[in-house]
PDB file of C-alpha atoms in Angstrom:
ATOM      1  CA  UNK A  26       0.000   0.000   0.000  1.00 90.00           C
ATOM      2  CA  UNK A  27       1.179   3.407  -0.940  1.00 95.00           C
ATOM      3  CA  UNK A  28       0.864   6.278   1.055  1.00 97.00           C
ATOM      4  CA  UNK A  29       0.693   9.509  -0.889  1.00 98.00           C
ATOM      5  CA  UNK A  30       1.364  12.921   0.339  1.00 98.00           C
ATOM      6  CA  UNK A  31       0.646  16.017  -1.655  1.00 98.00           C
ATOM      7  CA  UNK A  32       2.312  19.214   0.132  1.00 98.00           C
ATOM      8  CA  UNK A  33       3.429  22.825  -0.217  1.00 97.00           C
ATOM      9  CA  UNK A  34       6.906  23.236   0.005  1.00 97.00           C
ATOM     10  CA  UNK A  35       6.873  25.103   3.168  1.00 97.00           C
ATOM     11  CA  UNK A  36       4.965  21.874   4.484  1.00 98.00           C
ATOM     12  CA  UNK A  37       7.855  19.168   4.026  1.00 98.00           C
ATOM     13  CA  UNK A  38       9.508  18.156   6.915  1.00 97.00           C
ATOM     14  CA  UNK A  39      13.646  17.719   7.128  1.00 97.00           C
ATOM     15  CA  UNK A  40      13.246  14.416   6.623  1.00 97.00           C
ATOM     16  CA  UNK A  41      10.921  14.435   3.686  1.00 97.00           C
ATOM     17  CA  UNK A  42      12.980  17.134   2.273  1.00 97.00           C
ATOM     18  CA  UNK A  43      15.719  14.666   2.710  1.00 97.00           C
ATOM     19  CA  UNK A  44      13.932  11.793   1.240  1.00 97.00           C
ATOM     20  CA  UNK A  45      13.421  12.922  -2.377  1.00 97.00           C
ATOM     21  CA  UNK A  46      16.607  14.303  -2.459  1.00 97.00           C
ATOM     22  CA  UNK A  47      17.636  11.321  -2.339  1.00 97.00           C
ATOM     23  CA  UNK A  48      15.621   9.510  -4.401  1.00 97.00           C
ATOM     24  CA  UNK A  49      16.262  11.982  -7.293  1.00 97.00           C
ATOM     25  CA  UNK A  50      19.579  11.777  -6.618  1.00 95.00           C
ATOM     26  CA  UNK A  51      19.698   7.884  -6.522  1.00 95.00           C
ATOM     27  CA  UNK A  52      17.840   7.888 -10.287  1.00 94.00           C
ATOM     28  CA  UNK A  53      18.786  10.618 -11.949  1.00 91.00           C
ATOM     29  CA  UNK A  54      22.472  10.912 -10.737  1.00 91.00           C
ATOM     30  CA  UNK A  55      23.812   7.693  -9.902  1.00 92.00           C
ATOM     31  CA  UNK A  56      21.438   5.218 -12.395  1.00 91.00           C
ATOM     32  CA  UNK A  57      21.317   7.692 -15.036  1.00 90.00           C
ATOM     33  CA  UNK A  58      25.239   8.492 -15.036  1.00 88.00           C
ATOM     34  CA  UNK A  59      24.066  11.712 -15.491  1.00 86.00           C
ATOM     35  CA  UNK A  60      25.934  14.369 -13.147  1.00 86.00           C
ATOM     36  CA  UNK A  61      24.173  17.716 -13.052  1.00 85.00           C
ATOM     37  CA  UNK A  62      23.216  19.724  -9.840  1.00 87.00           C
ATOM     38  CA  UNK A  63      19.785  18.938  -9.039  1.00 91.00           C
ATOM     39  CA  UNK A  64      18.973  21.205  -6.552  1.00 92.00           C
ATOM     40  CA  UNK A  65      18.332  24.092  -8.526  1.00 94.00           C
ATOM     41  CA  UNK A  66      17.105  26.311  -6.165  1.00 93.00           C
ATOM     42  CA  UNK A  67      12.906  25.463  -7.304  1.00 95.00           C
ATOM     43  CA  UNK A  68      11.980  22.976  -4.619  1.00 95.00           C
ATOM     44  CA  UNK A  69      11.106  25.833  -1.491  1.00 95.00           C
ATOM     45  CA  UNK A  70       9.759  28.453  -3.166  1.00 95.00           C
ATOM     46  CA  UNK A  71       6.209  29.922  -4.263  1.00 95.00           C
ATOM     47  CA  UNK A  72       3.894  28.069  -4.466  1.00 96.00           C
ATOM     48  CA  UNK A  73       5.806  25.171  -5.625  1.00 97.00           C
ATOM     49  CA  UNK A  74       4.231  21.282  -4.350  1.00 98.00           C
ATOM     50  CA  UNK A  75       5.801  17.949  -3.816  1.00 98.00           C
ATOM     51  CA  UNK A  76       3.713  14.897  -4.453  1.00 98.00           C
ATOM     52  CA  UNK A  77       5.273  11.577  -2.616  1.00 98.00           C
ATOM     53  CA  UNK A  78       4.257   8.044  -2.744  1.00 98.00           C
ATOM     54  CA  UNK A  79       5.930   6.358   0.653  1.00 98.00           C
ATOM     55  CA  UNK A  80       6.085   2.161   0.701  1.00 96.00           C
ATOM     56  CA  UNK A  81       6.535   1.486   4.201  1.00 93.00           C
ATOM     57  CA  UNK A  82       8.631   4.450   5.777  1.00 93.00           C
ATOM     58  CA  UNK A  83      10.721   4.630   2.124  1.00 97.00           C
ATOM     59  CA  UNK A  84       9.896   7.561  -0.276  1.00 98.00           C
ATOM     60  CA  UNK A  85       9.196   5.189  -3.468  1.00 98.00           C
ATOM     61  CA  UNK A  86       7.523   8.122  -5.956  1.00 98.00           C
ATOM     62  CA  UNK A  87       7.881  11.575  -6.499  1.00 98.00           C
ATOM     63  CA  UNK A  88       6.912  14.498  -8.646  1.00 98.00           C
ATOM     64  CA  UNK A  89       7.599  18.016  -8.263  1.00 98.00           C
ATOM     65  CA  UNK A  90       5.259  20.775  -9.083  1.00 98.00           C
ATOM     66  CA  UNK A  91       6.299  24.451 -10.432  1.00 98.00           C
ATOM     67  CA  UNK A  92       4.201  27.177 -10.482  1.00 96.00           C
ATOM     68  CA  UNK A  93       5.586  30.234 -12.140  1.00 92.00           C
ATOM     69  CA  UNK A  94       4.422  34.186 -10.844  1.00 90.00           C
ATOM     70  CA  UNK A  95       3.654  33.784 -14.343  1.00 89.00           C
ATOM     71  CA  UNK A  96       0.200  33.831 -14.343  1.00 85.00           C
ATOM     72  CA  UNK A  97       0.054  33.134 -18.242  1.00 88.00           C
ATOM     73  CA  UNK A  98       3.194  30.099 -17.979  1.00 93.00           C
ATOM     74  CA  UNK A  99       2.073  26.661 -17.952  1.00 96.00           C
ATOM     75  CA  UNK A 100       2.302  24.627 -14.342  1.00 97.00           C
ATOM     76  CA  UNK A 101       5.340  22.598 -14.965  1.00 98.00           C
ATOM     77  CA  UNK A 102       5.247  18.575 -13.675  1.00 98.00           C
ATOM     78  CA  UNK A 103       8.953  17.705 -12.837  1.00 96.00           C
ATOM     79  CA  UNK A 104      11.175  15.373 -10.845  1.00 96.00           C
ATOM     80  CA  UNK A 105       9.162  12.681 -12.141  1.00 97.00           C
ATOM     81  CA  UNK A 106      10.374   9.506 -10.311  1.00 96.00           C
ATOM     82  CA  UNK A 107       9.489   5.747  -9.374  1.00 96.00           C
ATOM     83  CA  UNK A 108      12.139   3.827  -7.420  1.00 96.00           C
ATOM     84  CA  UNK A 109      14.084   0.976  -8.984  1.00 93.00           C
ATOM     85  CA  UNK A 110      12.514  -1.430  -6.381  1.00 92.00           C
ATOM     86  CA  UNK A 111       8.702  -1.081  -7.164  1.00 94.00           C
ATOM     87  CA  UNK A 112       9.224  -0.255 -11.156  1.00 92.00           C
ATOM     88  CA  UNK A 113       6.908  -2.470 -12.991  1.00 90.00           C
ATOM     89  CA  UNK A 114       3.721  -1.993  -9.811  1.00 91.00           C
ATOM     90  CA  UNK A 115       2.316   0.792 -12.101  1.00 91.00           C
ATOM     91  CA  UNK A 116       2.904   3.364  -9.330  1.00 96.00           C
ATOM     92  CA  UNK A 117       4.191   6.098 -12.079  1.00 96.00           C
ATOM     93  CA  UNK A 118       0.486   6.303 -13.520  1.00 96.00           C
ATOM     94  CA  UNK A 119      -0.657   6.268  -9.882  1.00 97.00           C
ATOM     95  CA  UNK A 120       1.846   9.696  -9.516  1.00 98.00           C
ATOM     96  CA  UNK A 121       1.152  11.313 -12.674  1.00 98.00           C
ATOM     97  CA  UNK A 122      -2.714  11.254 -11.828  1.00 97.00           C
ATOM     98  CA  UNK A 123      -1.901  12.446  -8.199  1.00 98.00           C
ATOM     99  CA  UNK A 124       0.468  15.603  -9.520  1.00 98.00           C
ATOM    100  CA  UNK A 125      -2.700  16.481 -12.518  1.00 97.00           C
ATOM    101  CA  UNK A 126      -5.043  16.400  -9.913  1.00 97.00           C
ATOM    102  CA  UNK A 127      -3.004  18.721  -7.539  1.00 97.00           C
ATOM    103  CA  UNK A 128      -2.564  20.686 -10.604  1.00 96.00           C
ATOM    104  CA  UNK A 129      -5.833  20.771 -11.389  1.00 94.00           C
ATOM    105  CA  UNK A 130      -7.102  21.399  -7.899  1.00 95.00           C
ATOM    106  CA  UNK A 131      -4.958  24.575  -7.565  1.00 96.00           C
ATOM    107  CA  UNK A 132      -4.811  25.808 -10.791  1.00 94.00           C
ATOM    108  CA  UNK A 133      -7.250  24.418 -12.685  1.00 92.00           C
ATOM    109  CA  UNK A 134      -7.135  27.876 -15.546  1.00 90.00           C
ATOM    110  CA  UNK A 135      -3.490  26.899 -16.038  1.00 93.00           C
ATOM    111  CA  UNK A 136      -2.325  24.417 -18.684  1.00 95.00           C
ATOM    112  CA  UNK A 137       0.465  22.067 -18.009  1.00 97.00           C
ATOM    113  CA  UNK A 138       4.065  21.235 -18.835  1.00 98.00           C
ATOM    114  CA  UNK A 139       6.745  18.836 -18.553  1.00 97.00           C
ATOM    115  CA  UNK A 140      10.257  18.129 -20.552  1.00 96.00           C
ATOM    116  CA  UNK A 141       9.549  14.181 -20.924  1.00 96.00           C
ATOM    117  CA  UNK A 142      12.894  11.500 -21.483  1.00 94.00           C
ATOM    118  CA  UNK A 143      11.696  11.127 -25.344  1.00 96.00           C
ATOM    119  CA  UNK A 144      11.172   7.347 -24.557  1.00 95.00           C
ATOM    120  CA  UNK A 145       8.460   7.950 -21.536  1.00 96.00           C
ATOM    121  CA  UNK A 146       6.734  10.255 -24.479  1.00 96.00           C
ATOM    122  CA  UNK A 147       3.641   7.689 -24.923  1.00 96.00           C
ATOM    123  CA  UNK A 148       3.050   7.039 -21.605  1.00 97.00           C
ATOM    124  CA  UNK A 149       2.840  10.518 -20.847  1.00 97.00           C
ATOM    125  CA  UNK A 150       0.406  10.617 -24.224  1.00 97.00           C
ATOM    126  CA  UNK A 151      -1.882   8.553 -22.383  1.00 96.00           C
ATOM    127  CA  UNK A 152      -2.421  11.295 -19.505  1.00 96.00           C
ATOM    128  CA  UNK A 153      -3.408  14.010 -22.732  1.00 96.00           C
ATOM    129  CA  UNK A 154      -0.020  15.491 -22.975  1.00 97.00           C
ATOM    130  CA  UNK A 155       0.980  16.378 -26.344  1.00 97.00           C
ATOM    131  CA  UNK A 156       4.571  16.798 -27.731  1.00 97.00           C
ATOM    132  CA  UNK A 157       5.268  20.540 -28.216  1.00 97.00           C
ATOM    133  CA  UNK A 158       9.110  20.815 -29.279  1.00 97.00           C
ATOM    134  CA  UNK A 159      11.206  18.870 -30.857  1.00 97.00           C
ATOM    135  CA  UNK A 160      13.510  16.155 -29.516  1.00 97.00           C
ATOM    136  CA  UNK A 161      16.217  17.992 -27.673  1.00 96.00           C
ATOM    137  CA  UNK A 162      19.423  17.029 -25.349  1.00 93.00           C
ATOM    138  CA  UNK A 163      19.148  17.577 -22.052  1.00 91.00           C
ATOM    139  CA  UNK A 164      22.674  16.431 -20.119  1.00 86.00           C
ATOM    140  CA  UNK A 165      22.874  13.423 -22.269  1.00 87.00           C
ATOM    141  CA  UNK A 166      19.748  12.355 -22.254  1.00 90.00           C
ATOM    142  CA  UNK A 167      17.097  12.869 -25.164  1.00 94.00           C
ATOM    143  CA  UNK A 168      14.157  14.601 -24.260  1.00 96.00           C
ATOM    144  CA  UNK A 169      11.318  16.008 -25.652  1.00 98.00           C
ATOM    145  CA  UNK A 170       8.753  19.093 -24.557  1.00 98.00           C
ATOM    146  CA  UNK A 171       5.012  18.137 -24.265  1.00 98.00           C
ATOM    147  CA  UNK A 172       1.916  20.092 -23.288  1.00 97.00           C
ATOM    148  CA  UNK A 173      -1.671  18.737 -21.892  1.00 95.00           C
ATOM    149  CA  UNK A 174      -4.353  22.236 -21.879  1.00 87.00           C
ATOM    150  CA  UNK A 175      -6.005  23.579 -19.376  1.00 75.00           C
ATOM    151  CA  UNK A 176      -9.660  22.186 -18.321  1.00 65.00           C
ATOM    152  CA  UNK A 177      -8.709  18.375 -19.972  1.00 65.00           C
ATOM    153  CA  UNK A 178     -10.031  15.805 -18.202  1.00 58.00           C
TER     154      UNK A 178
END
């Protein structure tokens, strides 16, 4: 059973904080061989939210939500992450409908945004997103910009 948390930034606990640092790190540094500085200085401010999935007392699926003072930008669904050791349970459909509804819940006149890994492109498809850009490097790893408007269900 997965426990999900959807919070404000200024709600996350030290140890939560600590958590999907972690995790993001774990992925998208180490498994990914891909060094870049992933704390980018987005994570604790606005009104920026963290959705969490937590297996047990291990943080096993995360998103991270930006919301720009930008009032015409897209809400932009990052950080998207499912631990190596539940991959293949389905949870990342489980987190992608958790961060659109948080999305939709607290901005529902804003349309969405996310820079997808160009092979996760269909399954993103299936949650209405729509590629936008073209295929693009991103620290050595092809990715690909894709859009879902405001209002879809």
């Amino acid at each position: 059973m997965i426990r999900w948390q959807d919070l404000h930034h200024s709600a996350l606990t030290v140890t939560e904080l600590y958590a999907l640092l972690k995790l993001r790190c774990e992925v998208f540094v180490v498994e990914q061989t891909c060094p870049y500085l992933d704390i980018d200085g987005d994570d604790l401010v606005g009104e920026n939210r963290h959705i969490l999935g937590w297996k047990d007392d291990q943080l096993v699926a995360y998103a991270r939500i930006l919301k720009s003072d930008d009032d015409l930008s897209p809400v932009v669904i990052g950080r998207v992450i499912v631990s190596a050791q539940v991959r293949g349970e389905k949870l990342g459909y489980q987190l992608m409908e958790r961060a659109i509804l948080s999305c939709t819940q607290n901005w529902p006149q804003h349309a969405l945004y996310l820079g997808a890994q160009a092979h996760l492109q269909s399954f993103y498809g299936h949650f209405g997103f729509q590629p936008v850009t073209d295929v693009y490097d991103e620290d050595g790893i092809l990715h690909i910009g894709m859009a879902r408007e405001m209002g879809q269900a």
